[in-house]
Short mmCIF file of C-alpha atoms and ligand atoms in Angstrom, two decimals:
data_model
loop_
_atom_site.label_atom_id
_atom_site.label_comp_id
_atom_site.label_asym_id
_atom_site.label_seq_id
_atom_site.Cartn_x
_atom_site.Cartn_y
_atom_site.Cartn_z
CA MET A 8 152.36 182.77 171.04
CA THR A 9 154.34 180.56 173.42
CA ASP A 10 156.60 177.71 172.25
CA LYS A 11 153.88 175.13 172.57
CA PRO A 12 151.23 175.65 169.89
CA MET A 13 147.83 176.60 171.23
CA ARG A 14 145.53 173.59 171.27
CA VAL A 15 142.02 174.14 170.03
CA LEU A 16 139.21 171.62 169.78
CA PHE A 17 136.59 172.52 167.19
CA LEU A 18 133.28 171.08 168.30
CA VAL A 19 130.83 171.40 165.44
CA ALA A 20 127.79 169.59 164.03
CA GLU A 21 128.84 169.90 160.36
CA ALA A 22 132.10 170.17 158.47
CA VAL A 23 132.92 170.04 154.77
CA PRO A 24 133.54 167.54 153.23
CA PHE A 25 131.93 165.13 155.71
CA ALA A 26 128.47 166.61 156.29
CA LYS A 27 126.85 169.84 155.15
CA THR A 28 123.44 171.47 155.26
CA GLY A 29 124.61 175.10 155.19
CA GLY A 30 127.32 177.62 155.90
CA LEU A 31 128.19 176.09 159.28
CA ALA A 32 129.85 173.22 157.44
CA ASP A 33 131.91 175.55 155.27
CA VAL A 34 133.26 177.21 158.41
CA GLY A 35 133.79 173.86 160.15
CA GLY A 36 135.90 172.66 157.23
CA ALA A 37 137.83 175.79 156.33
CA LEU A 38 138.63 177.78 159.49
CA PRO A 39 140.59 174.93 161.16
CA LYS A 40 142.83 174.69 158.09
CA ALA A 41 143.56 178.41 158.24
CA LEU A 42 144.27 178.21 161.99
CA GLN A 43 146.61 175.32 161.48
CA GLU A 44 148.50 177.29 158.85
CA LEU A 45 148.99 179.97 161.48
CA GLY A 46 150.63 177.43 163.79
CA LEU A 47 147.80 176.20 166.02
CA ASP A 48 147.26 172.57 166.98
CA VAL A 49 143.61 172.41 165.97
CA ARG A 50 141.47 169.31 165.83
CA ILE A 51 137.85 168.83 164.90
CA ALA A 52 135.14 166.65 166.42
CA ILE A 53 131.91 166.01 164.52
CA PRO A 54 129.25 163.30 164.80
CA LYS A 55 129.71 160.28 162.56
CA TYR A 56 126.36 160.52 160.78
CA GLY A 57 125.21 157.40 158.99
CA ARG A 58 125.61 159.10 155.61
CA ILE A 59 129.36 159.65 156.13
CA ASP A 60 130.91 156.85 154.15
CA ASP A 61 133.83 155.10 155.85
CA GLY A 62 135.48 154.09 152.59
CA ARG A 63 135.18 157.42 150.85
CA PHE A 64 136.81 159.30 153.72
CA GLY A 65 139.29 156.60 154.70
CA LEU A 66 137.98 156.46 158.26
CA ALA A 67 140.06 154.46 160.71
CA LYS A 68 138.99 153.22 164.11
CA LEU A 69 140.63 155.28 166.84
CA LEU A 70 138.71 154.44 170.04
CA ASP A 71 136.62 151.37 170.64
CA LEU A 72 133.47 151.50 172.69
CA TYR A 73 133.77 153.69 175.79
CA PRO A 74 131.12 154.83 178.26
CA VAL A 75 129.64 158.31 178.17
CA PRO A 76 127.58 159.53 181.15
CA MET A 77 124.04 160.32 180.05
CA ASP A 78 121.19 160.87 182.46
CA ASN A 79 121.59 158.26 185.20
CA ARG A 80 123.21 155.71 182.90
CA TYR A 81 126.00 155.33 180.38
CA GLU A 82 125.74 155.23 176.59
CA MET A 83 128.54 153.81 174.51
CA ALA A 84 130.56 155.86 171.99
CA SER A 85 133.36 155.02 169.61
CA VAL A 86 135.60 157.27 167.54
CA LYS A 87 136.95 157.04 164.03
CA ASP A 88 139.46 159.45 162.66
CA SER A 89 140.25 161.14 159.41
CA SER A 90 141.64 164.49 158.36
CA ILE A 91 140.85 167.64 156.44
CA GLY A 92 143.32 169.06 153.97
CA SER A 93 145.60 166.09 154.72
CA SER A 94 146.65 167.30 158.13
CA VAL A 95 143.88 168.66 160.38
CA PRO A 96 142.78 165.69 162.52
CA VAL A 97 139.05 165.00 162.50
CA TYR A 98 137.45 162.84 165.18
CA LEU A 99 134.13 161.34 164.17
CA VAL A 100 132.12 160.46 167.23
CA ASP A 101 129.99 157.43 166.58
CA SER A 102 126.98 155.84 168.21
CA GLU A 103 124.72 153.28 166.67
CA LYS A 104 121.84 154.64 168.70
CA TYR A 105 122.17 158.36 167.98
CA PHE A 106 123.84 158.76 164.61
CA ASN A 107 123.20 155.74 162.47
CA ARG A 108 120.30 157.45 160.70
CA GLU A 109 119.64 158.84 157.26
CA GLY A 110 119.54 162.56 158.14
CA ILE A 111 121.56 165.04 160.16
CA TYR A 112 118.88 166.96 162.09
CA GLY A 113 115.15 166.92 162.58
CA TYR A 114 114.71 164.04 165.02
CA PRO A 115 112.61 164.24 168.20
CA ASP A 116 115.68 163.37 170.27
CA ASP A 117 118.01 165.96 168.67
CA GLY A 118 118.65 167.53 172.08
CA GLU A 119 119.81 164.23 173.51
CA ARG A 120 121.79 163.39 170.37
CA PHE A 121 123.91 166.54 170.52
CA ILE A 122 124.32 166.40 174.30
CA PHE A 123 125.70 162.92 173.72
CA PHE A 124 127.98 164.12 170.93
CA ALA A 125 129.44 166.90 173.08
CA ARG A 126 129.88 164.73 176.15
CA ALA A 127 131.40 161.89 174.17
CA ALA A 128 133.85 164.33 172.56
CA LEU A 129 134.97 165.66 175.95
CA GLU A 130 135.35 162.16 177.37
CA MET A 131 137.30 161.22 174.24
CA LEU A 132 139.89 163.92 174.90
CA LYS A 133 140.55 162.45 178.31
CA LEU A 134 141.12 159.04 176.77
CA LEU A 135 143.46 160.58 174.21
CA ASP A 136 145.06 162.63 176.96
CA TRP A 137 144.86 165.72 174.78
CA GLN A 138 144.11 168.78 176.88
CA PRO A 139 142.85 171.69 174.79
CA ASP A 140 143.58 175.29 175.71
CA VAL A 141 140.32 176.30 174.06
CA ILE A 142 137.17 174.48 173.10
CA HIS A 143 135.58 176.31 170.21
CA CYS A 144 131.85 175.53 170.27
CA HIS A 145 129.48 176.27 167.41
CA ASP A 146 125.75 176.94 167.63
CA TRP A 147 123.22 175.36 169.94
CA HIS A 148 124.40 171.79 169.35
CA THR A 149 127.42 172.48 171.52
CA GLY A 150 126.01 175.24 173.76
CA ILE A 151 126.00 172.91 176.75
CA VAL A 152 129.79 172.67 176.81
CA PRO A 153 130.61 176.09 178.34
CA ASN A 154 127.88 175.31 180.87
CA TRP A 155 129.56 172.00 181.78
CA LEU A 156 132.97 173.63 182.09
CA GLU A 157 131.46 175.98 184.66
CA THR A 158 129.60 173.27 186.58
CA ILE A 159 130.30 169.55 186.55
CA TYR A 160 133.81 169.87 185.11
CA ARG A 161 134.79 172.90 187.15
CA GLN A 162 136.70 171.00 189.79
CA ASP A 163 138.24 168.57 187.32
CA PRO A 164 142.00 169.27 186.90
CA PHE A 165 141.89 168.00 183.32
CA TRP A 166 139.67 170.94 182.30
CA ASP A 167 141.17 173.51 184.59
CA GLN A 168 143.05 175.39 181.90
CA THR A 169 140.45 175.02 179.16
CA ALA A 170 138.68 178.20 178.05
CA SER A 171 135.59 178.23 175.85
CA VAL A 172 134.61 180.25 172.81
CA PHE A 173 131.04 180.03 171.58
CA THR A 174 130.26 181.08 168.02
CA ILE A 175 126.72 181.99 167.02
CA HIS A 176 126.20 181.12 163.37
CA ASN A 177 122.48 181.67 163.44
CA LEU A 178 120.61 182.92 166.48
CA GLN A 179 117.28 181.72 165.15
CA TYR A 180 118.04 178.07 165.86
CA GLN A 181 118.42 177.93 169.63
CA GLY A 182 117.89 174.33 170.63
CA VAL A 183 115.04 174.80 173.09
CA PHE A 184 114.02 171.83 175.23
CA GLY A 185 112.19 170.99 178.44
CA ARG A 186 113.73 170.51 181.86
CA ARG A 187 114.32 166.84 181.16
CA ILE A 188 117.36 167.70 179.03
CA LEU A 189 119.13 169.01 182.14
CA GLU A 190 118.86 165.53 183.63
CA VAL A 191 120.19 164.02 180.42
CA ALA A 192 123.10 166.45 180.56
CA GLY A 193 123.74 165.74 184.23
CA ILE A 194 123.24 169.33 185.40
CA ASP A 195 119.71 169.21 186.75
CA GLU A 196 120.85 170.33 190.19
CA TYR A 197 121.84 173.73 188.74
CA GLY A 198 118.35 174.35 187.41
CA PHE A 199 117.04 176.85 184.87
CA LEU A 200 118.85 180.00 183.84
CA VAL A 201 117.32 183.07 185.35
CA HIS A 202 117.85 186.36 183.66
CA PRO A 203 115.99 189.63 184.10
CA GLY A 204 113.81 190.44 181.10
CA MET A 205 113.86 186.87 179.85
CA ALA A 206 110.93 185.15 181.50
CA ASP A 207 111.06 182.28 179.01
CA LEU A 208 114.31 180.99 180.44
CA ASP A 209 112.59 180.17 183.75
CA HIS A 210 110.84 177.18 182.28
CA VAL A 211 112.71 176.04 179.19
CA VAL A 212 116.26 174.97 178.52
CA ASP A 213 117.72 177.05 175.72
CA LEU A 214 121.08 175.59 174.75
CA MET A 215 122.08 178.61 172.67
CA ALA A 216 121.41 180.84 175.69
CA ARG A 217 123.62 178.60 177.82
CA GLY A 218 126.49 178.91 175.38
CA ILE A 219 126.13 182.68 175.45
CA ARG A 220 125.79 182.84 179.21
CA PHE A 221 128.73 180.62 180.15
CA ALA A 222 131.36 180.88 177.41
CA ASP A 223 134.48 182.89 178.17
CA VAL A 224 134.06 184.64 174.83
CA VAL A 225 131.08 184.74 172.47
CA ASN A 226 131.21 185.76 168.86
CA THR A 227 129.11 185.82 165.78
CA VAL A 228 130.04 185.70 162.14
CA SER A 229 130.02 189.33 161.09
CA GLU A 230 130.50 192.69 162.78
CA ARG A 231 127.10 193.89 161.65
CA TYR A 232 125.23 190.86 162.97
CA ALA A 233 127.09 191.19 166.29
CA GLN A 234 125.55 194.64 166.59
CA GLU A 235 122.14 193.61 165.29
CA ILE A 236 121.64 190.78 167.77
CA MET A 237 121.84 193.22 170.65
CA THR A 238 118.51 194.64 169.47
CA PRO A 239 115.00 193.22 169.93
CA GLU A 240 114.51 193.20 166.15
CA TYR A 241 117.31 190.67 165.53
CA GLY A 242 117.92 189.31 169.04
CA GLU A 243 115.47 186.39 168.78
CA LYS A 244 114.48 187.10 172.41
CA LEU A 245 118.05 186.60 173.63
CA ASP A 246 119.03 190.25 173.22
CA PRO A 247 118.82 191.05 176.97
CA LEU A 248 121.32 188.29 177.69
CA LEU A 249 123.56 189.38 174.81
CA ARG A 250 123.49 193.00 175.96
CA ASP A 251 124.38 191.84 179.42
CA ARG A 252 127.46 190.11 178.05
CA GLN A 253 128.33 192.70 175.43
CA ASP A 254 131.93 193.07 176.60
CA ARG A 255 132.35 189.40 175.67
CA VAL A 256 130.52 189.49 172.32
CA PHE A 257 132.52 190.05 169.14
CA GLY A 258 131.96 189.89 165.40
CA VAL A 259 134.35 188.08 163.05
CA LEU A 260 133.44 187.82 159.40
CA ASN A 261 133.57 184.35 157.90
CA GLY A 262 135.88 183.69 155.00
CA ILE A 263 135.47 181.15 152.23
CA ASP A 264 137.74 178.29 151.29
CA VAL A 265 139.51 179.92 148.36
CA GLU A 266 141.20 176.66 147.38
CA LEU A 267 137.91 174.83 146.99
CA MET A 268 136.10 177.86 145.63
CA ASN A 269 138.36 178.75 142.75
CA PRO A 270 137.00 179.30 139.23
CA ALA A 271 140.48 178.71 137.80
CA THR A 272 140.64 175.13 139.08
CA ASP A 273 137.05 174.11 139.89
CA SER A 274 136.47 170.73 138.26
CA TYR A 275 132.67 170.98 138.41
CA ILE A 276 132.35 173.84 135.95
CA ALA A 277 132.34 173.73 132.15
CA ALA A 278 135.15 176.23 131.61
CA ASN A 279 137.76 177.39 134.08
CA PHE A 280 138.45 181.10 134.09
CA SER A 281 140.20 183.80 136.09
CA VAL A 282 140.54 187.58 136.12
CA ASP A 283 142.75 187.21 133.05
CA SER A 284 140.27 185.17 131.08
CA LEU A 285 136.87 186.53 132.05
CA GLY A 286 135.77 186.07 128.44
CA ARG A 287 135.63 182.30 128.95
CA ARG A 288 133.04 182.66 131.66
CA VAL A 289 130.17 182.77 129.15
CA GLU A 290 130.75 179.07 128.41
CA ASN A 291 129.59 178.35 131.92
CA LYS A 292 126.47 180.42 131.39
CA LEU A 293 125.59 178.54 128.21
CA ALA A 294 126.29 175.18 129.88
CA LEU A 295 124.10 176.15 132.81
CA GLN A 296 121.27 177.28 130.55
CA LYS A 297 121.47 173.98 128.76
CA GLU A 298 121.50 171.89 131.92
CA ALA A 299 118.62 173.90 133.41
CA HIS A 300 116.58 173.79 130.16
CA LEU A 301 116.61 177.56 129.89
CA ASN A 302 116.68 179.31 126.54
CA GLU A 303 120.32 179.36 125.51
CA ASP A 304 121.25 182.99 125.09
CA PRO A 305 124.52 184.55 126.22
CA HIS A 306 123.01 188.03 126.50
CA VAL A 307 119.88 187.59 128.59
CA PRO A 308 120.63 188.44 132.26
CA LEU A 309 120.65 185.27 134.35
CA VAL A 310 119.93 185.56 138.08
CA GLY A 311 121.05 182.73 140.36
CA ILE A 312 119.88 181.73 143.83
CA ILE A 313 121.40 179.00 146.01
CA SER A 314 119.87 178.81 149.43
CA ARG A 315 118.11 176.97 152.15
CA LEU A 316 114.46 177.73 151.44
CA ALA A 317 113.70 179.28 154.81
CA ASP A 318 111.78 182.41 155.84
CA GLN A 319 115.05 184.06 156.87
CA LYS A 320 116.19 184.21 153.26
CA GLY A 321 113.63 186.71 151.99
CA PHE A 322 111.59 184.52 149.67
CA ASP A 323 108.33 186.02 150.83
CA ILE A 324 109.18 189.43 149.37
CA LEU A 325 110.73 187.79 146.32
CA GLY A 326 107.52 185.83 145.72
CA GLU A 327 105.51 189.05 145.80
CA VAL A 328 107.48 190.58 142.91
CA MET A 329 108.45 187.47 140.99
CA ASP A 330 106.06 188.17 138.10
CA HIS A 331 107.25 191.75 137.85
CA LEU A 332 110.86 190.57 137.73
CA MET A 333 110.05 188.08 135.00
CA ASP A 334 108.42 190.93 133.06
CA LEU A 335 111.85 192.57 132.96
CA GLY A 336 113.05 189.75 130.72
CA VAL A 337 115.43 187.99 133.10
CA GLN A 338 116.14 184.30 133.52
CA PHE A 339 116.15 182.68 136.96
CA VAL A 340 117.81 179.56 138.23
CA LEU A 341 117.26 178.46 141.80
CA LEU A 342 118.91 175.64 143.74
CA GLY A 343 117.56 175.05 147.21
CA THR A 344 115.62 172.92 149.55
CA GLY A 345 113.60 173.53 152.69
CA ASP A 346 110.14 174.80 153.48
CA PRO A 347 107.50 173.03 151.28
CA HIS A 348 105.66 176.32 150.99
CA TYR A 349 108.55 177.73 148.96
CA HIS A 350 108.89 174.53 146.97
CA GLN A 351 105.32 175.06 145.81
CA MET A 352 105.80 178.74 145.18
CA PHE A 353 108.81 178.26 142.91
CA THR A 354 107.31 175.23 141.19
CA LYS A 355 104.44 177.46 140.09
CA VAL A 356 106.83 180.11 138.77
CA THR A 357 108.64 177.58 136.58
CA GLN A 358 105.34 176.38 135.19
CA ASP A 359 104.39 179.97 134.35
CA TYR A 360 107.71 180.79 132.68
CA PRO A 361 109.05 177.72 130.85
CA GLY A 362 112.50 178.25 129.40
CA ARG A 363 113.08 181.27 131.61
CA CYS A 364 112.89 179.97 135.14
CA ALA A 365 114.42 176.73 136.41
CA ILE A 366 114.42 175.24 139.87
CA PHE A 367 116.31 172.40 141.49
CA LEU A 368 114.70 171.51 144.81
CA THR A 369 117.59 169.51 146.14
CA PHE A 370 121.03 169.82 147.69
CA ASN A 371 123.72 169.52 145.04
CA ALA A 372 127.25 170.82 145.61
CA ALA A 373 128.34 170.40 141.98
CA LEU A 374 125.35 172.24 140.58
CA ALA A 375 125.94 175.03 143.09
CA GLN A 376 129.36 175.68 141.57
CA LYS A 377 127.87 175.73 138.08
CA ILE A 378 125.36 178.35 139.16
CA TYR A 379 128.00 180.52 140.82
CA ALA A 380 130.08 180.29 137.64
CA GLY A 381 127.26 180.67 135.12
CA SER A 382 124.88 183.26 136.57
CA ASP A 383 125.34 186.97 135.93
CA MET A 384 123.81 188.05 139.22
CA PHE A 385 123.35 186.31 142.54
CA LEU A 386 120.33 187.21 144.66
CA MET A 387 120.17 187.13 148.48
CA PRO A 388 117.25 189.27 149.72
CA SER A 389 117.61 188.01 153.31
CA ARG A 390 115.49 189.26 156.18
CA PHE A 391 118.54 188.64 158.34
CA GLU A 392 121.88 187.09 157.48
CA PRO A 393 124.52 186.38 160.14
CA CYS A 394 127.29 186.28 157.53
CA GLY A 395 126.21 184.67 154.30
CA LEU A 396 128.72 182.81 152.20
CA GLY A 397 126.81 182.71 148.93
CA GLN A 398 127.49 186.36 148.10
CA MET A 399 131.23 185.89 148.66
CA ILE A 400 131.42 182.71 146.60
CA ALA A 401 129.38 184.41 143.88
CA MET A 402 131.77 187.36 143.76
CA ARG A 403 134.76 185.04 143.57
CA TYR A 404 133.11 183.45 140.53
CA GLY A 405 132.24 186.74 138.85
CA SER A 406 128.51 186.72 139.63
CA VAL A 407 127.49 190.14 140.90
CA PRO A 408 125.54 190.06 144.18
CA ILE A 409 122.16 191.70 144.75
CA VAL A 410 121.51 191.66 148.49
CA ARG A 411 119.59 193.20 151.31
CA ALA A 412 122.00 195.23 153.45
CA THR A 413 121.81 193.20 156.65
CA GLY A 414 124.36 191.29 158.75
CA GLY A 415 127.30 189.94 156.80
CA LEU A 416 125.70 190.97 153.52
CA ALA A 417 126.05 194.59 154.63
CA ASP A 418 129.67 193.95 155.62
CA THR A 419 130.68 192.43 152.28
CA VAL A 420 128.56 194.05 149.57
CA THR A 421 128.65 197.79 148.90
CA ASP A 422 126.09 199.29 146.63
CA TRP A 423 127.29 200.29 143.17
CA ASP A 424 127.17 204.05 142.75
CA PRO A 425 127.66 205.12 139.13
CA ARG A 426 128.48 208.68 140.19
CA THR A 427 131.47 207.74 142.31
CA GLY A 428 132.34 204.41 140.69
CA GLN A 429 132.32 202.78 144.16
CA GLY A 430 130.72 199.47 145.03
CA ASN A 431 130.89 195.77 144.23
CA GLY A 432 127.23 194.84 143.90
CA PHE A 433 123.69 196.05 144.53
CA SER A 434 122.05 196.34 147.89
CA PHE A 435 118.83 197.62 149.39
CA GLN A 436 118.02 198.60 152.95
CA LEU A 437 114.33 198.19 153.62
CA TYR A 438 112.91 194.68 153.87
CA ASP A 439 110.33 195.38 151.21
CA ARG A 440 109.41 193.89 147.84
CA TRP A 441 109.74 197.15 145.93
CA ALA A 442 113.12 197.85 147.46
CA LEU A 443 114.17 194.43 146.21
CA PHE A 444 112.62 195.06 142.82
CA THR A 445 114.41 198.39 142.45
CA ALA A 446 117.78 196.85 143.28
CA VAL A 447 117.28 194.25 140.55
CA VAL A 448 116.26 196.97 138.10
CA ARG A 449 119.44 198.90 138.89
CA ALA A 450 121.49 195.76 138.36
CA LEU A 451 119.82 195.13 135.00
CA GLU A 452 120.40 198.71 133.88
CA THR A 453 124.08 198.39 134.77
CA TYR A 454 124.32 195.04 132.99
CA LYS A 455 123.55 196.87 129.76
CA TYR A 456 127.02 198.41 129.91
CA PRO A 457 129.43 195.50 129.44
CA GLN A 458 132.54 197.40 130.45
CA VAL A 459 131.06 198.65 133.68
CA TRP A 460 129.71 195.21 134.36
CA ALA A 461 133.08 193.56 133.78
CA GLU A 462 134.60 196.08 136.17
CA LEU A 463 132.10 195.01 138.85
CA GLN A 464 132.81 191.35 138.19
CA LEU A 465 136.56 191.82 138.40
CA ARG A 466 136.25 193.78 141.60
CA GLY A 467 134.47 190.84 143.22
CA MET A 468 136.88 188.29 141.79
CA LYS A 469 139.92 190.19 143.03
CA ALA A 470 138.63 190.75 146.56
CA ASP A 471 140.26 188.77 149.37
CA PHE A 472 137.60 186.55 150.93
CA SER A 473 140.12 184.06 152.29
CA TRP A 474 140.14 183.02 155.94
CA ASN A 475 143.53 184.54 156.54
CA ALA A 476 142.51 187.79 158.24
CA SER A 477 139.59 186.23 160.13
CA ALA A 478 141.67 183.32 161.39
CA ARG A 479 144.03 185.84 162.97
CA ARG A 480 141.09 187.48 164.67
CA TYR A 481 139.98 184.12 166.02
CA ILE A 482 143.42 183.61 167.53
CA GLU A 483 142.98 186.95 169.31
CA LEU A 484 139.60 185.77 170.58
CA TYR A 485 141.12 182.53 171.84
CA GLN A 486 143.75 184.52 173.70
CA LYS A 487 141.08 186.77 175.18
CA ALA A 488 139.07 183.73 176.25
CA ARG A 489 142.11 182.27 177.99
CA GLU A 490 142.71 185.54 179.81
CA PHE A 491 139.11 185.75 180.96
CA HIS A 492 139.26 182.13 182.03
CA ALA A 493 142.50 182.55 183.94
CA SER A 494 141.11 185.57 185.75
CA GLY A 495 138.21 183.50 187.05
CA GLY A 496 135.67 183.86 184.26
P1 LIG B 540 123.19 179.37 155.61
O1 LIG B 540 124.35 178.92 156.44
O2 LIG B 540 122.21 180.24 156.32
O3 LIG B 540 122.51 178.23 154.93
P2 LIG B 540 125.22 180.66 153.95
O4 LIG B 540 125.11 181.61 152.79
O5 LIG B 540 126.09 181.08 155.08
O6 LIG B 540 123.75 180.31 154.43
O7 LIG B 540 125.82 179.27 153.42
C1 LIG B 540 125.13 178.47 152.54
C2 LIG B 540 126.11 177.48 151.96
O8 LIG B 540 125.40 176.31 151.57
C3 LIG B 540 126.79 178.00 150.70
O9 LIG B 540 128.05 177.35 150.57
C4 LIG B 540 125.83 177.53 149.60
O10 LIG B 540 126.47 177.40 148.36
C5 LIG B 540 125.43 176.17 150.15
N1 LIG B 540 124.10 175.71 149.75
C6 LIG B 540 122.90 176.14 150.22
N2 LIG B 540 121.89 175.44 149.64
C7 LIG B 540 122.47 174.56 148.80
C8 LIG B 540 121.96 173.55 147.91
N3 LIG B 540 120.64 173.33 147.80
N4 LIG B 540 122.84 172.82 147.20
C9 LIG B 540 124.17 173.06 147.32
N5 LIG B 540 124.71 173.98 148.12
C10 LIG B 540 123.88 174.72 148.87
#
C-alpha cells in the first residue's frame, strides 16, 4: 500500500447496528471495521431509515439540506453522522420523502428510493471533498453506481480515479424496474442494456445486472456461489452476463463479527461459556427451553433455526418431512419471519407438537443469540445460499450445523465422517426431503455419543470465522479494481 491509506466508501442498504433484515447488515457492519484495522480509510453510507433512533445512536447533523438531481428536478437530502466500533465513520443519508417510513424495503417506489440514496451519497462526497479510491457497492440497491461512473460521471474529474467493486450478496433480488427508472437516474439517453442470450434486458431495467456489467470488479460472498452463479441453475437468468465477465468475478467468503458473536462475553445469553467451559453451555439450553415453553430436558436433542422464511431457505422440503423428524423425538425452535405461507406451516407444527416445537415469527436479535447458544444442532437446508452466516455463528456457539452443501454452506461445513474423524457438521447434497431427513438422522445418531459430539462442537468453536482473512482478500480486489480502472475499464 502507498503512504496515503486507500479510501473506500461502503455503499450499503443495511448495516449493524443501525438497520438489519439479514446477512447484508452483518457484512455492512463488520467488514469495514476489519478493513480499517488493516489500515484503510473506510467510511459507510446507509439510508437514515425512520426506525433508526437519533438518540440511541448519537446521530449528529453533518450536512444540511442539499440538492440531489433526480429525474428532471432536484430532491433534497441531508446527512447525519455516527460511527461503528467507535471509529468507522457512518454517514446516514436522510430524506423526509424517501426514508421517514416504518419499514426498510417493500415500497412501490423502492427503485426511486435507492437511486436517491446512491445519488445523494455521491453528491455528499463532493460536498465533503472526500474522493474515494474505491466505491464498494452492495446488491441491487447500489447497482446503478458503477453505471453512473461509466456514464454521467465519466468526464467528471472528481470521479476520475474512483474504481468500483460490486458485491452480490443474493442474486435472487435484482431490483427490476421499467424504463422510467432510467429517467429518474438521469441515464435515459444510454438506454437498455443489450446482451446476447438475455432478451429480458431489452425491455426492463435490472439494477443488479447493471452493477455486474459496469463494475471494475464483481464478487460474491463465497467461492462456491461464485462458481454456481455462472450456471443456469443458480444464475437467476443473469448467468450469460456473469460468464461474459468471468475474469472480473471473484468469490470471497464472509466472516462474522467475532467480537459481537462471542459466547464468552455475549450479554444476551443465560450462561457465558468458551472452549474451556463447554459444560456450562447446557444452562443456555435449559433457559431456552423454558423461554420457548419446551419440555425442559437437557438430554433431548434440540434443533434450532433462525432464518428469513423465504423459499430459498429450504422450508418446502423441511415441511414435507417435519412429522417424520418429530417422530425421531427431537425438539425444534424456530425464529424467523417472512412468507405467510411458512408462518402458517410452522404454526400448525407447533399446534401438533406442544412442548416439543416452538416458533417465534418475529425478528429478535437477542433471542437469536439464545438459540445459537442453547440449541444442539442448527439447521439450514437451503436451496441456494450465497454465504450464510447462521451456520458460522452456530458453530462459534457450539451448535452443530446440519446444512445442504450449496454456496457458502458447502465452503464452511464439511460432513462428519466417523471413519476418518473428519468434518465439523452434517451436510447433504441433493435438494430432497429424504436427503435432509437422513442428514438429521446421522446427526442424532452422533449426538448419542457425548464425547464425539463435544469434539464436533469444539471444532466449530475453535474455527477462525473472523473477517481477518477475507478483509485481506477484499483489499486485493480493491487493488485489482483500481488497476482495471486505470487501464481504461
Ligand atoms: P440471509 O442474509 O439470506 O438472510 P444469512 O445466514 O447470511 O442469511 O444471515 C442471516 C442473519 O440474520 C444472521 O445473522 C441471522 O442470525 C439473522 N437473522 C435472520 N432472521 C432473524 C430473526 N428472525 N431474528 C433475528 N436474527 C435473524
